[in-house]
Coordinates of C-alpha atoms and ligand atoms in Angstrom, one line a residue:
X1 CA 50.3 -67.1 10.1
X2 CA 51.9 -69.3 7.5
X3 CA 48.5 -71.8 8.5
X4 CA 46.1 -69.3 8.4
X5 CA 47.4 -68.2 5.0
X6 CA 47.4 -71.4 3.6
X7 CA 44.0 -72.1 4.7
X8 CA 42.8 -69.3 3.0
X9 CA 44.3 -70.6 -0.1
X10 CA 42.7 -73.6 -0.3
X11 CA 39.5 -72.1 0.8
X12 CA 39.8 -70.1 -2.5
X13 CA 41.1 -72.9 -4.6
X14 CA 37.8 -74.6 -3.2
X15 CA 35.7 -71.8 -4.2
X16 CA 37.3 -71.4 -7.6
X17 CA 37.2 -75.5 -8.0
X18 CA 33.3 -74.8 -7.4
X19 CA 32.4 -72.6 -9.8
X20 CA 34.4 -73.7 -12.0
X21 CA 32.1 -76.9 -11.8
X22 CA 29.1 -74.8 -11.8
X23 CA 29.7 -73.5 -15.3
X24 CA 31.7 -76.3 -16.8
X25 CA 30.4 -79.4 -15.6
X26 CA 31.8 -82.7 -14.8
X27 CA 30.1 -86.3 -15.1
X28 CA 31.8 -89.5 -14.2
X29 CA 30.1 -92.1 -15.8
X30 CA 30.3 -95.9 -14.6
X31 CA 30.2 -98.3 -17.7
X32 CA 29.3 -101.6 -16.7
X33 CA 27.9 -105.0 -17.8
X34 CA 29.1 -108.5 -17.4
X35 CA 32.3 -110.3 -18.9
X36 CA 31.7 -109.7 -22.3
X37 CA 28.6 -107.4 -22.5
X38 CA 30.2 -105.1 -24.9
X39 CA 31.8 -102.2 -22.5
X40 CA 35.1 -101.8 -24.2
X41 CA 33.5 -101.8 -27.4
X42 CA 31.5 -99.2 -26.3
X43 CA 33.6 -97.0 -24.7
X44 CA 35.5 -97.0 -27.8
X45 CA 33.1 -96.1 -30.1
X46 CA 31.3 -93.6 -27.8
X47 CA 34.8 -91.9 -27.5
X48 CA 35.9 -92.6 -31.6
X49 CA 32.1 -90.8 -32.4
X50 CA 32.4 -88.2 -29.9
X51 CA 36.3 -87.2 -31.4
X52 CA 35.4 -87.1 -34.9
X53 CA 32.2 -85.6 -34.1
X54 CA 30.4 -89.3 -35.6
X55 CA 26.6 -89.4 -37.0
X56 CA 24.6 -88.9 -34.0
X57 CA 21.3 -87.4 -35.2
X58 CA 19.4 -87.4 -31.8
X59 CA 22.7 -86.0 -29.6
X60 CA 21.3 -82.4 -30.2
X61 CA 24.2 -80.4 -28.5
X62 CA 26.3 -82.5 -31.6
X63 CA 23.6 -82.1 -34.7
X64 CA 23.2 -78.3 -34.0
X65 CA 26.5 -77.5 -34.2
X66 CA 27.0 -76.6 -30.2
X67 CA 30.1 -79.1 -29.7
X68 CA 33.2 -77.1 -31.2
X69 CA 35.2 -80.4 -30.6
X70 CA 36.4 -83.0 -27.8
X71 CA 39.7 -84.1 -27.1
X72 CA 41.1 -86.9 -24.8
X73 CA 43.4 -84.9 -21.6
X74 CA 44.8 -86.8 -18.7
X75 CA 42.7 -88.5 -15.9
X76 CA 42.4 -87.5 -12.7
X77 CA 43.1 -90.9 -10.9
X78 CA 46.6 -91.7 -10.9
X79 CA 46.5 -95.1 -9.6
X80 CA 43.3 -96.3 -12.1
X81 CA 44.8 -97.4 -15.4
X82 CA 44.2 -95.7 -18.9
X83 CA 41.4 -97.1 -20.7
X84 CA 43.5 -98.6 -23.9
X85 CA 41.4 -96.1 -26.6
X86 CA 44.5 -96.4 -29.2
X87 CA 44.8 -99.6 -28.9
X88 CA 41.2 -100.7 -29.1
X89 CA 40.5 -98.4 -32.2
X90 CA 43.8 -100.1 -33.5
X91 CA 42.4 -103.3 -33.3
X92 CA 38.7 -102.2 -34.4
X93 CA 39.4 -100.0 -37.4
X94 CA 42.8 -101.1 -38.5
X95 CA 42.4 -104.9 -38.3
X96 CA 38.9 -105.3 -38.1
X97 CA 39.4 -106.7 -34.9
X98 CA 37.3 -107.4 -31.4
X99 CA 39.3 -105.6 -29.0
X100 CA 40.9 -108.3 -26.7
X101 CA 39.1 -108.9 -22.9
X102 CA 39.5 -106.6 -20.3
X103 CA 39.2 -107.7 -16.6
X104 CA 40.3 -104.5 -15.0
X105 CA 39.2 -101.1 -14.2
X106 CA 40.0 -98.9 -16.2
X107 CA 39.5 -94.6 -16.9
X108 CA 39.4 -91.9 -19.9
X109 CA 39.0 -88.5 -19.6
X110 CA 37.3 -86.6 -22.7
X111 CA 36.4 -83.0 -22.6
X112 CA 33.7 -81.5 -24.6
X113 CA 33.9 -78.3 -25.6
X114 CA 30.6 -76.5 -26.7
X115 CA 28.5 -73.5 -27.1
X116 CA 25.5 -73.3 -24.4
X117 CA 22.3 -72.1 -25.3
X118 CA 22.5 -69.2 -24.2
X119 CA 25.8 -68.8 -25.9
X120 CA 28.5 -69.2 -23.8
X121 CA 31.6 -71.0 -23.9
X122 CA 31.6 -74.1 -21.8
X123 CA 33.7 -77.5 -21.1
X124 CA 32.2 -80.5 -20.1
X125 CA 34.6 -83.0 -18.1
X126 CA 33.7 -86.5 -18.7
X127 CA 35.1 -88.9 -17.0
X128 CA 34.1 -92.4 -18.1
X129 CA 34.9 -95.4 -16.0
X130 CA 34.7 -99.2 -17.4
X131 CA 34.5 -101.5 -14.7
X132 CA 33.8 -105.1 -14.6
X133 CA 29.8 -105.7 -13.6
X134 CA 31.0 -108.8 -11.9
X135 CA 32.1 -106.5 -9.2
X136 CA 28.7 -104.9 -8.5
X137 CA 27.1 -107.9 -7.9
X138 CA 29.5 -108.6 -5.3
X139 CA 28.3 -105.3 -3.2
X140 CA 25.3 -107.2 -1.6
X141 CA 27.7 -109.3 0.1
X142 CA 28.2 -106.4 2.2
X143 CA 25.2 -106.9 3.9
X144 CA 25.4 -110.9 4.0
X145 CA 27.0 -113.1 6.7
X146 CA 29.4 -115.8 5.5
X147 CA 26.3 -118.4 6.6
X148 CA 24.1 -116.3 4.4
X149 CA 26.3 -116.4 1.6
X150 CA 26.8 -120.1 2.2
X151 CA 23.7 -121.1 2.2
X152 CA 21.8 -119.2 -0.6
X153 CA 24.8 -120.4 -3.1
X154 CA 24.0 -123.6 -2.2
X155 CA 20.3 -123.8 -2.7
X156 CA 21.2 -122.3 -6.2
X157 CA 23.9 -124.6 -7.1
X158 CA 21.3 -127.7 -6.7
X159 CA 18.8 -126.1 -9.1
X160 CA 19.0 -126.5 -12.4
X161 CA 21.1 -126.3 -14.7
X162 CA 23.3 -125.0 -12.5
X163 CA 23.3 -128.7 -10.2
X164 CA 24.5 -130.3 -14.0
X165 CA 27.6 -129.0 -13.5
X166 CA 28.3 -129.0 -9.2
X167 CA 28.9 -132.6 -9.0
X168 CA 32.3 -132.6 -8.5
X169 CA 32.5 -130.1 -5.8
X170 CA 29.2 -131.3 -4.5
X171 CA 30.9 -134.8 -3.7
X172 CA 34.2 -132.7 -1.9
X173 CA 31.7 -130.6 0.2
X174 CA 30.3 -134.2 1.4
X175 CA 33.7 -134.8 2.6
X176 CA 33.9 -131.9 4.7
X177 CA 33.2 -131.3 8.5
X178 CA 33.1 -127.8 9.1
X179 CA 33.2 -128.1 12.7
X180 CA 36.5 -129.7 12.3
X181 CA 40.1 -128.3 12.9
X182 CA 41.0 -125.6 10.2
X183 CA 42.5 -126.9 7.1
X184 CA 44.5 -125.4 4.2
X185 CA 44.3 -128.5 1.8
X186 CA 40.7 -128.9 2.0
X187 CA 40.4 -125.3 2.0
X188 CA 42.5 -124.6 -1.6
X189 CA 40.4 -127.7 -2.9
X190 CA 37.1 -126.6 -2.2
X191 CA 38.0 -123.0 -3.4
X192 CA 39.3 -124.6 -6.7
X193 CA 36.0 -126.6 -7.7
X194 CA 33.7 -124.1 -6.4
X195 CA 35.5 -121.4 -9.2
X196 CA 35.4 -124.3 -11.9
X197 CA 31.6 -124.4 -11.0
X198 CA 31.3 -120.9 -11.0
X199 CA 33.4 -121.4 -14.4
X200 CA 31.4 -123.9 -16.3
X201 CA 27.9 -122.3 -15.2
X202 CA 29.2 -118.8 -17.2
X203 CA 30.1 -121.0 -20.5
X204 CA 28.3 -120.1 -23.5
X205 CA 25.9 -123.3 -23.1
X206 CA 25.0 -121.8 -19.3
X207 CA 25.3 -118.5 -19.8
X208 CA 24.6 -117.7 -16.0
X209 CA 24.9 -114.4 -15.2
X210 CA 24.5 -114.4 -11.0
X211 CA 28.1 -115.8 -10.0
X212 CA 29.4 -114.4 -7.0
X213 CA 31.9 -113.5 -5.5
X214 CA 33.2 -111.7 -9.0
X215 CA 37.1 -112.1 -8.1
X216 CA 36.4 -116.1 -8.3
X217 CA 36.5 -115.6 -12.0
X218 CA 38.5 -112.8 -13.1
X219 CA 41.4 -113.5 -10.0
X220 CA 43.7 -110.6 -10.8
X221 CA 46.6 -110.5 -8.5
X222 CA 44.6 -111.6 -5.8
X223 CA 45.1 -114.9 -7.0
X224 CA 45.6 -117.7 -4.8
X225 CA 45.5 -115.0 -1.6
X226 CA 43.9 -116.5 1.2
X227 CA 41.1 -113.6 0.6
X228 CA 40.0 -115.8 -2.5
X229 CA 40.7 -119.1 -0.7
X230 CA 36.8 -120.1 0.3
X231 CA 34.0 -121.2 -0.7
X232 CA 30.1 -122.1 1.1
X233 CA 29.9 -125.2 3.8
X234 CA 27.2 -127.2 4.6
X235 CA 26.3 -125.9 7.6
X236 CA 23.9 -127.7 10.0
X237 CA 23.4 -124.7 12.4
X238 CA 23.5 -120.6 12.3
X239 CA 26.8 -120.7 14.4
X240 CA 28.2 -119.5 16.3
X241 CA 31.9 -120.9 14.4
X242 CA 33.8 -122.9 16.9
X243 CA 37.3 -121.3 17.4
X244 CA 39.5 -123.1 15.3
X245 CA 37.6 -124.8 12.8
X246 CA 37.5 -124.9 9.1
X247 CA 34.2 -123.1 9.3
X248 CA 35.5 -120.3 11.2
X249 CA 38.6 -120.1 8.5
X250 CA 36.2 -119.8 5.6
X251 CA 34.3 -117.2 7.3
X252 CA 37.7 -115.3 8.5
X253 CA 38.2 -115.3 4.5
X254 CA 35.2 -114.4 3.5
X255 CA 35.2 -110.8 5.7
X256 CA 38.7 -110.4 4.1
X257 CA 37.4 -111.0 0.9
X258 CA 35.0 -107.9 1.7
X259 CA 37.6 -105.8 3.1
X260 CA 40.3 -106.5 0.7
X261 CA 37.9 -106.4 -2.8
X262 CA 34.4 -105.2 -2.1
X263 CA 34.6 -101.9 0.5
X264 CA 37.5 -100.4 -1.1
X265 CA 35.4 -100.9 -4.6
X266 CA 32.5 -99.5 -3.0
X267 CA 34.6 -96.6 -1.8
X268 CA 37.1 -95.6 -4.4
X269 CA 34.7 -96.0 -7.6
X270 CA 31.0 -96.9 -6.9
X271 CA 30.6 -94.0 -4.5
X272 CA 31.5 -91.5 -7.1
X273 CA 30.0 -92.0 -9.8
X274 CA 27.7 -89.7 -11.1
X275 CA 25.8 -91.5 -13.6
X276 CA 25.8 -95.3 -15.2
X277 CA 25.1 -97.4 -17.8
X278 CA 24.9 -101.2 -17.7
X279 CA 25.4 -103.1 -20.8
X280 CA 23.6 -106.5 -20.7
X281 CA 24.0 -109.2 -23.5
X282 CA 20.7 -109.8 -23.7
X283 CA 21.3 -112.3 -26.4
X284 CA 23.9 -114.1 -25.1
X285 CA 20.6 -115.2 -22.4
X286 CA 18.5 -116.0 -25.2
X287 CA 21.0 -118.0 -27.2
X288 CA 21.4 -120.0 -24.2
X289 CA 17.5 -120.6 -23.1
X290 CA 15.1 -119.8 -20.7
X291 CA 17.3 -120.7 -17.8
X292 CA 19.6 -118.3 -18.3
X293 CA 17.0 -115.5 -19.0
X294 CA 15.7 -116.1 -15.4
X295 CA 19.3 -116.3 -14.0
X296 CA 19.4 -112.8 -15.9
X297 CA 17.1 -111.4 -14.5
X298 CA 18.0 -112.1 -10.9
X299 CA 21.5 -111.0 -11.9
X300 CA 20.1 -107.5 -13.0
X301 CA 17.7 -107.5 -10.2
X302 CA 20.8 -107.7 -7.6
X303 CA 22.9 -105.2 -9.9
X304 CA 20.0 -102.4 -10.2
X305 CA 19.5 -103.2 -6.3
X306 CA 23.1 -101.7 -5.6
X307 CA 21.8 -98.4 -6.7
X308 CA 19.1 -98.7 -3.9
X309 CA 20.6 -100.0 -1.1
X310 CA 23.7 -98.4 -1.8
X311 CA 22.3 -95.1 -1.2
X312 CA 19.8 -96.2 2.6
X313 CA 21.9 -98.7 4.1
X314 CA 25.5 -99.8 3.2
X315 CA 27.1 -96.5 4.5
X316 CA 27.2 -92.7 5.9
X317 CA 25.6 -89.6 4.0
X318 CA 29.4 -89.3 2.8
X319 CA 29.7 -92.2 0.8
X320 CA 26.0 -92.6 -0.4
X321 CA 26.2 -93.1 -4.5
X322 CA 25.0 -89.8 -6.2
X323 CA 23.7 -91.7 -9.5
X324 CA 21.1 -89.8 -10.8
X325 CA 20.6 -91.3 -14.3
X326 CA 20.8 -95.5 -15.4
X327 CA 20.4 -96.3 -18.7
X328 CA 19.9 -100.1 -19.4
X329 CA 21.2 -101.3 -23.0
X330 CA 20.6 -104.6 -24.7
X331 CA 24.0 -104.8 -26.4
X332 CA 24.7 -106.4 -29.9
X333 CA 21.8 -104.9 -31.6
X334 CA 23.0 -105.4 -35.0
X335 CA 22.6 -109.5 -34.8
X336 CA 18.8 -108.5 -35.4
X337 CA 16.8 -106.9 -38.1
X338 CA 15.9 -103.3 -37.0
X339 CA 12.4 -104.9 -37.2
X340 CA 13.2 -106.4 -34.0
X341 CA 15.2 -103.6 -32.3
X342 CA 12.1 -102.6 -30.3
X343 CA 11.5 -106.3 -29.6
X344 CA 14.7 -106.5 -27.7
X345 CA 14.0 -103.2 -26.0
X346 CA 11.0 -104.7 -24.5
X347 CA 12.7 -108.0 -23.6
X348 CA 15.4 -106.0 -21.7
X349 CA 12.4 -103.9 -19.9
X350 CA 10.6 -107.2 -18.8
X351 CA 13.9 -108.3 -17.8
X352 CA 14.6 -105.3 -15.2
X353 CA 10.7 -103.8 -14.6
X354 CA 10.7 -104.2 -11.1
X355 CA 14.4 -103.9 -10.4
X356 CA 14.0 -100.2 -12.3
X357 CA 11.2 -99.1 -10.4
X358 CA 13.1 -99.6 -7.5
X359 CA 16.3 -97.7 -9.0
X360 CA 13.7 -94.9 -9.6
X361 CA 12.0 -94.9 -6.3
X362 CA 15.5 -94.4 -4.9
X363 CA 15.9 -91.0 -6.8
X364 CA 17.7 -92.0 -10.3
X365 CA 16.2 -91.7 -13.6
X366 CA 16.5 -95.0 -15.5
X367 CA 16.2 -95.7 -19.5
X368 CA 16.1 -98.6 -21.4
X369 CA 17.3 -98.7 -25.0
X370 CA 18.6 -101.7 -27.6
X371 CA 22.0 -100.6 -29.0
X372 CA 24.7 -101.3 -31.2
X373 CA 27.9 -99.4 -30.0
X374 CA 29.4 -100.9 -33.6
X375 CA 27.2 -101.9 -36.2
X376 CA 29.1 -104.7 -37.8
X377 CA 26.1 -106.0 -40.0
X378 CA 23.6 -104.7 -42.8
X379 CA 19.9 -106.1 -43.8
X380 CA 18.8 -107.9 -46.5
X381 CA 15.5 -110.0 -47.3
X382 CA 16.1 -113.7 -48.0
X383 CA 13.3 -115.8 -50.0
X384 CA 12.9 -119.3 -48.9
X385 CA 10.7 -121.2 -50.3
X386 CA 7.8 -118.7 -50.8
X387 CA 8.7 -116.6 -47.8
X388 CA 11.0 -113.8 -47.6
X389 CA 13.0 -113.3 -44.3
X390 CA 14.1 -110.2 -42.9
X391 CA 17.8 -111.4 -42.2
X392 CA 21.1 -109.9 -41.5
X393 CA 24.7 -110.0 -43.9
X394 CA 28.2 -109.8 -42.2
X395 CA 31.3 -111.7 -42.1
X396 CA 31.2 -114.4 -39.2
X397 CA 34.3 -114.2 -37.2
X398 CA 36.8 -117.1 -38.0
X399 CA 36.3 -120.0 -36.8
X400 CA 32.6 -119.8 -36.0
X401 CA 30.6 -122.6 -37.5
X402 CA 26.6 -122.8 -38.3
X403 CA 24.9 -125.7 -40.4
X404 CA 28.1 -128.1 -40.6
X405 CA 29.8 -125.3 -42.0
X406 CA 33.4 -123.5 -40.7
X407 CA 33.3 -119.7 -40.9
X408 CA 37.0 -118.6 -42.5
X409 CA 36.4 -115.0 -41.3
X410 CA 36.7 -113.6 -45.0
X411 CA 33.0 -114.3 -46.4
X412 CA 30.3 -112.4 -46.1
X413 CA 27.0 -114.3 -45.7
X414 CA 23.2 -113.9 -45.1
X415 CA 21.9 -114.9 -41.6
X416 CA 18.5 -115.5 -39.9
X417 CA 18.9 -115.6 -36.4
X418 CA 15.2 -116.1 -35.5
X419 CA 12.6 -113.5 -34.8
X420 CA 12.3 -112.7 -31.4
X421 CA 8.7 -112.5 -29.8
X422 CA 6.1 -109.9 -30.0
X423 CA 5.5 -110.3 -26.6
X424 CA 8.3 -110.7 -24.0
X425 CA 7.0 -112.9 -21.6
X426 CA 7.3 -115.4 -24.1
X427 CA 10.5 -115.7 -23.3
X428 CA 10.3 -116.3 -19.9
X429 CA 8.0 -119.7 -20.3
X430 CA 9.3 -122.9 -18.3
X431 CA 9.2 -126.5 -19.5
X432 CA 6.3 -127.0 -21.8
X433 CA 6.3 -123.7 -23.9
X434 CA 9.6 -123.1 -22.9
X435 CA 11.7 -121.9 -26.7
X436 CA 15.1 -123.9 -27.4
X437 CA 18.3 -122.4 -26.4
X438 CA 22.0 -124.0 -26.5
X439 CA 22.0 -125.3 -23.0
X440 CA 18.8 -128.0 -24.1
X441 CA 19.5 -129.0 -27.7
X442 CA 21.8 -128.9 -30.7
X443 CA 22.6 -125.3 -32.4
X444 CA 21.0 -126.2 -35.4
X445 CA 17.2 -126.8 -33.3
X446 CA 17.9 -124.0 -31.2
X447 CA 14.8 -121.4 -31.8
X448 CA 17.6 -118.5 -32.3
X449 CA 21.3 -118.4 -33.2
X450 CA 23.5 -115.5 -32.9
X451 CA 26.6 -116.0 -34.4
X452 CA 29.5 -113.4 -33.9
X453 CA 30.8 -111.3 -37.0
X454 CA 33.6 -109.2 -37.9
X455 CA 33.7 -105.0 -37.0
X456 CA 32.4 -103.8 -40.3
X457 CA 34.8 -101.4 -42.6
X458 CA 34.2 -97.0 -42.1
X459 CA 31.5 -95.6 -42.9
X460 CA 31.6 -91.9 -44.6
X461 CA 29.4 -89.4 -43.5
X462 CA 27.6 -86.4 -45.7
X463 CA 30.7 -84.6 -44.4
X464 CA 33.3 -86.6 -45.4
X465 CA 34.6 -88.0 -41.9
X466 CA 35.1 -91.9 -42.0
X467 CA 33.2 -92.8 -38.7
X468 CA 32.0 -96.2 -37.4
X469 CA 28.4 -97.4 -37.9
X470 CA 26.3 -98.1 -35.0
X471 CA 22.7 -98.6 -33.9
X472 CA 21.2 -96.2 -31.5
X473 CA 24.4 -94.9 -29.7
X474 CA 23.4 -91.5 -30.0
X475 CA 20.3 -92.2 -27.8
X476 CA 22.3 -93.3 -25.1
X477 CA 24.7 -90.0 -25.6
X478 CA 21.7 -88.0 -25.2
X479 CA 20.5 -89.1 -22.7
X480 CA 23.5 -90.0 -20.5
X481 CA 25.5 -86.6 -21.3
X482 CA 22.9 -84.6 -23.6
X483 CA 21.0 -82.4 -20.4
X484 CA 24.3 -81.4 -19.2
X485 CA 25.3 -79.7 -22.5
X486 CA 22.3 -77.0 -22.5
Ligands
GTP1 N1 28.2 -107.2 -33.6 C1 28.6 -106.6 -32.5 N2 29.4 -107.3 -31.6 C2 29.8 -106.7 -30.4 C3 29.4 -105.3 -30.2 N3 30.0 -105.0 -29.0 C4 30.6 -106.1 -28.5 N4 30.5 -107.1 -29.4 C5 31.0 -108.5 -29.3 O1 31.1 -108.8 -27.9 C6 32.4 -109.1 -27.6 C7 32.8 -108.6 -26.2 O2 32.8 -107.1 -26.3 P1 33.7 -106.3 -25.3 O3 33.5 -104.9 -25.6 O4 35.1 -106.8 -25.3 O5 33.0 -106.7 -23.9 P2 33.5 -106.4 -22.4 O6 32.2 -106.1 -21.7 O7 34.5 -105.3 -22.5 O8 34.1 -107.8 -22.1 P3 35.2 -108.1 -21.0 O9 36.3 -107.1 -21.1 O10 35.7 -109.5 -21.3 O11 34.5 -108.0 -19.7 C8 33.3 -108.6 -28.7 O12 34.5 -109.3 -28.8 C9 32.4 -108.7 -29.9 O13 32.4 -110.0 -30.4 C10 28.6 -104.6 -31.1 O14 28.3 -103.4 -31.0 N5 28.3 -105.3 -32.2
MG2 MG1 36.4 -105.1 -21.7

């Protein structure tokens, strides 16, 4: 009786847990990019704008009037952490301050509530997740044997620049017999210089983007685990591994690795996500040079791929990904002249063309816009010589240095960071017509520079609310959040 009774229950609490949700709806949102894309910054502002009701003109549900307020309430996951909002606006407001680096993930719940169109009272539940894009691009190991893996992250490692900075662990792989007994010294060593490559390819000269597997460089407390103690072997044949052998101990790893850190990602946060952006430093790439705009583009290739092959092949109906909206951004937007917003919206679209048609075919609607989640600069026309240049005016972070000169963090000066191309696929030249990034010459013949500045001071809008400047967030609102509000 007492079973039947309770079934019941939770039959109704289903029911009323259902339309609940078909009145007031829910969306968890995935945030995403790579280390230093701009996720916490954006989450932040997102969530500052959203709270204080911010300047938003294209978030209609905001501009006429329909959102009464929003308010932060407790998450739902009780073993995710908090995403550190406080703290962040702290830092960004109070002490005009980057937030510090996150490598974890991390969850905030805000609820909107609003008028519909029709008039009714409503509540939106959003759940945003910020999660490291380093982890995506481990998914595809899923499908990938340990040879595979081994293999392909070879062949890449010898191209350039990539081979510039393998040499060391090149020289220890030489050393190495993988058809000999199991080792753990040779084993800890190769695992070390493979993450220093995998460390000195990210640097700012590098700026590779396509680095797996992602726990290599942001460890966590799987540090020094056996699960992160690998790394690719020559091998000569497909296998089998003998029994015993320091091949088949890197391969027992590897599978652990994708047991211990990819499945349970795939499982407990990919699979239910609802709808995703991915924040790509687009100019990080093009600081850096041509080479790291292809190694870009492969990088967003394999991380739009997860929304495809997530949903046909990694795993049952249950746990297919339910994304049904991506919106690309080109972070940092306010390093340019709005005359060349658009420019580096069509730079991020050449970038992901066919990766997005392939997101789309597999049922998602994808977006591409250039933002700043804080707009930390204004414009201004500099005259040199007899020409005027649209250039930017902010306060470089300290320490940064340009011409010979050492940034204190305090002045406020006039930049020109180089006008990016009319057409994209100038960008993606080789050799010859290639333009100049960090990883070929000096920064002062480098073809653009992009040189980090200080969160700007409040802004106050027509209303009177201090709020924080920004390029183009509310487009993203819209069109992330904005159909669920009608
Ligand atoms: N000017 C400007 N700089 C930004 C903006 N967003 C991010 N940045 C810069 O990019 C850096 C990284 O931003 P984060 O938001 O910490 O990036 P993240 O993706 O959370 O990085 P990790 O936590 O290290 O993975 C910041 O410290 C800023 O220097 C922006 O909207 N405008
Ligand atoms: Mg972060």
């Amino acid at each position: 009786m007492f079973e039947f009774i309770e079934a019941a229950r939770l039959a109704a609490r289903a029911l009323v847990e259902f339309s609940g949700h078909l009145f007031d709806p829910t969306i968890r949102l995935g945030v995403t990019g790579l280390s230093h894309a701009g996720k916490t910054v954006f989450i932040t502002a997102l969530v500052h704008g959203l709270l204080r009701g911010g300047r938003f003109p294209v978030f209609e549900a905001l501009t006429t009037g329909r959102v009464a307020r929003a308010h932060l309430a407790p998450q739902p996951d009780d073993a995710v952490p908090r995403f550190g909002y406080e703290s962040h606006v702290h830092s960004l407001v109070a002490e005009r301050r980057w937030p510090a680096s996150t490598q974890q993930i991390s969850e905030l719940r805000v609820i909107v509530e609003y008028q519909s169109q029709s008039g009714y009272q409503r509540k939106l539940t959003l759940d945003i997740v910020d999660y490291p894009g380093e982890w995506l691009l481990d998914l595809p190991l899923l499908t990938k044997s340990y040879e595979i893996w081994a293999a392909e992250s070879l062949r890449l490692s010898r191209q350039r620049p990539r081979a510039n900075v393998a040499a060391d662990w090149h020289s220890h792989l030489a050393t190495l017999n993988p058809e000999r007994a199991e080792d753990e010294q040779a084993a800890v060593t190769a695992a070390r210089l493979f993450t220093e490559y995998l460390k000195a390819c990210r640097n700012e000269h590098y700026a590779m983007s396509l680095l797996p597997p992602g726990r290599f460089l942001m460890p966590g407390d799987l540090a020094s685990t056996p699960a992160l103690t690998f790394a690719p072997l020559e091998l000569s044949n497909e296998g089998p591994a003998p029994t015993g052998s320091l091949w088949a101990m890197m391969r027992r790893r590897y599978e652990s690795y994708k047991d211990v850190v990819v499945r349970p990602f795939f499982r407990d946060h990919f699979a239910r996500l609802d709808r995703q952006i991915v924040l790509v430093d687009a100019l990080a790439a093009i600081n850096s040079g041509p080479d790291a705009i292809l190694d870009l583009e492969s990088a967003l290739g394999a991380v739009l791929d997860c929304f495809q092959t997530g949903r046909n092949t990694f795993f049952s109906t249950l746990l297919r990904p339910r994304i049904d909206r991506i919106l690309l951004a080109a972070t940092k937007a306010d390093h340019l002249h709005h005359t060349s917003h658009d420019r580096l919206e069509a730079i991020l679209k050449r970038l992901t063309e066919g990766a997005a048609a392939k997101a789309e075919l597999a049922g998602a609607h994808v977006d591409v816009v250039a933002l700043a989640a804080v707009r930390a600069t204004r414009e201004a026309t500099v005259q040199r010589g007899r020409d005027h240049l649209p250039s930017i005016v902010g306060v470089p972070v300290a320490g940064e240095i340009a011409t010979g000169e050492t940034f204190d963090g305090e002045t406020e000066v006039a930049m020109f960071p180089g006008d990016l191309p009319a057409d994209p696929n100038d960008l993606f030249h080789k050799d010859g017509n290639a333009f100049r990034g960090l990883a070929s010459t000096t920064p002062a013949n480098a073809d653009f520079r992009f040189i980090r500045v200080r969160p700007p001071f409040l802004e106050v809008t027509e209303g009177g609310i201090p709020v924080l400047p920004h390029i183009r967030l509310d487009r993203a609102l819209q069109f992330l959040i904005g159909d669920r509000l009608l």
